Short mmCIF file of C-alpha atoms in Angstrom, two decimals:
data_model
loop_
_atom_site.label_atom_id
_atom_site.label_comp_id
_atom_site.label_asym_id
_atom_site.label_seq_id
_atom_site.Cartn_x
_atom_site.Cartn_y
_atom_site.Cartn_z
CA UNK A 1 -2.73 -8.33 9.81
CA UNK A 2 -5.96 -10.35 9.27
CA UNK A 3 -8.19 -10.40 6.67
CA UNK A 4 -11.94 -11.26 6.28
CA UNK A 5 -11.19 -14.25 4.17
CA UNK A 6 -8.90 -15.59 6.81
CA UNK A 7 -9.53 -14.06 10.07
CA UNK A 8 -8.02 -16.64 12.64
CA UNK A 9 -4.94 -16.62 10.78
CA UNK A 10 -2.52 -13.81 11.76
CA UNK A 11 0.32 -12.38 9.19
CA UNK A 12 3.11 -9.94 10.45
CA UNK A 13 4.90 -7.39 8.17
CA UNK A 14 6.38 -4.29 8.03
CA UNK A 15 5.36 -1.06 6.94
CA UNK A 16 6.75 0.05 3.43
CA UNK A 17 4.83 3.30 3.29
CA UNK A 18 2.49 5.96 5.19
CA UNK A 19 1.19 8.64 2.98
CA UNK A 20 1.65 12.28 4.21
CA UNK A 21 -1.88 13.34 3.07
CA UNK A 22 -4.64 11.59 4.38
CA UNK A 23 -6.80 10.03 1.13
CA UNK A 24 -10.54 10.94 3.00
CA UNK A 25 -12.27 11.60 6.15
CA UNK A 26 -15.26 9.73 7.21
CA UNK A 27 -18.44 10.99 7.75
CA UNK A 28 -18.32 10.48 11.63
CA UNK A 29 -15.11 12.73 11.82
CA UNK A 30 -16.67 15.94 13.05
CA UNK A 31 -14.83 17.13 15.99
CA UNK A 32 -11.33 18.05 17.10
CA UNK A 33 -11.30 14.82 18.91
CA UNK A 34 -12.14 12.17 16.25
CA UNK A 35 -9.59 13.85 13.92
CA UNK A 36 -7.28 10.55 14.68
CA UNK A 37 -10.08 8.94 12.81
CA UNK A 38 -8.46 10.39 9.38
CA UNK A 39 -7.78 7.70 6.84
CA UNK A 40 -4.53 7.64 5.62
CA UNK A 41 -2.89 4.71 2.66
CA UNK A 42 -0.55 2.36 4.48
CA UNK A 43 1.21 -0.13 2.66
CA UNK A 44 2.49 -3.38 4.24
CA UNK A 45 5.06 -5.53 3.25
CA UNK A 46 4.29 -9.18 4.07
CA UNK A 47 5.33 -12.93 3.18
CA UNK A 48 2.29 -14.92 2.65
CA UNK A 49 3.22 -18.37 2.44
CA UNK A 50 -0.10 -19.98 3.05
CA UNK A 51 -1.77 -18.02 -0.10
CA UNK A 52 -4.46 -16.20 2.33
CA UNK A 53 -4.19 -12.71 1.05
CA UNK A 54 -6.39 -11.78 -2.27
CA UNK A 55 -6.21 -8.79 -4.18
CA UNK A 56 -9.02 -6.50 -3.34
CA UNK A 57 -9.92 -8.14 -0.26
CA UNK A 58 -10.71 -6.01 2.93
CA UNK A 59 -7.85 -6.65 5.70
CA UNK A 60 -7.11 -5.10 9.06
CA UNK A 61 -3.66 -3.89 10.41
CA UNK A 62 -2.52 -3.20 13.98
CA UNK A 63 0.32 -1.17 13.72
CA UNK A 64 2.79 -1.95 16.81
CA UNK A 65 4.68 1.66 17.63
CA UNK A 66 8.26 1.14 17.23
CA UNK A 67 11.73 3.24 16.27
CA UNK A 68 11.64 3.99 12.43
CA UNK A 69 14.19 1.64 10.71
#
């Protein structure tokens, strides 16, 4: 994860929580195709030792596939 505060520093976690209902689609989500472009809420638990992350403040997530734990 990497935030816009921060973005050359890089902070791993693990996925607490994928909602089953996706909270909005955007505008640009017309076709069959873009329907992978559905937002859904994704919370990630992280350590943040370095005090980087702020509440509120945009971040992005790549989400490495994986076997459920």
């Amino acid at each position: 994860m990497t935030t816009d505060g921060a973005p050359d520093r890089s902070i791993e976690g693990k996925v607490g929580h994928i909602s089953s209902v996706a909270e909005f689609t955007p505008k640009s989500v017309q076709t069959e195709e873009l329907r992978t472009s559905l937002v859904y809420e994704v919370r990630v638990l992280v350590e943040d030792p370095h005090d980087v992350l702020r509440l509120g403040r945009p971040a992005t997530v790549c989400l490495m596939a994986g076997a459920a734990q």
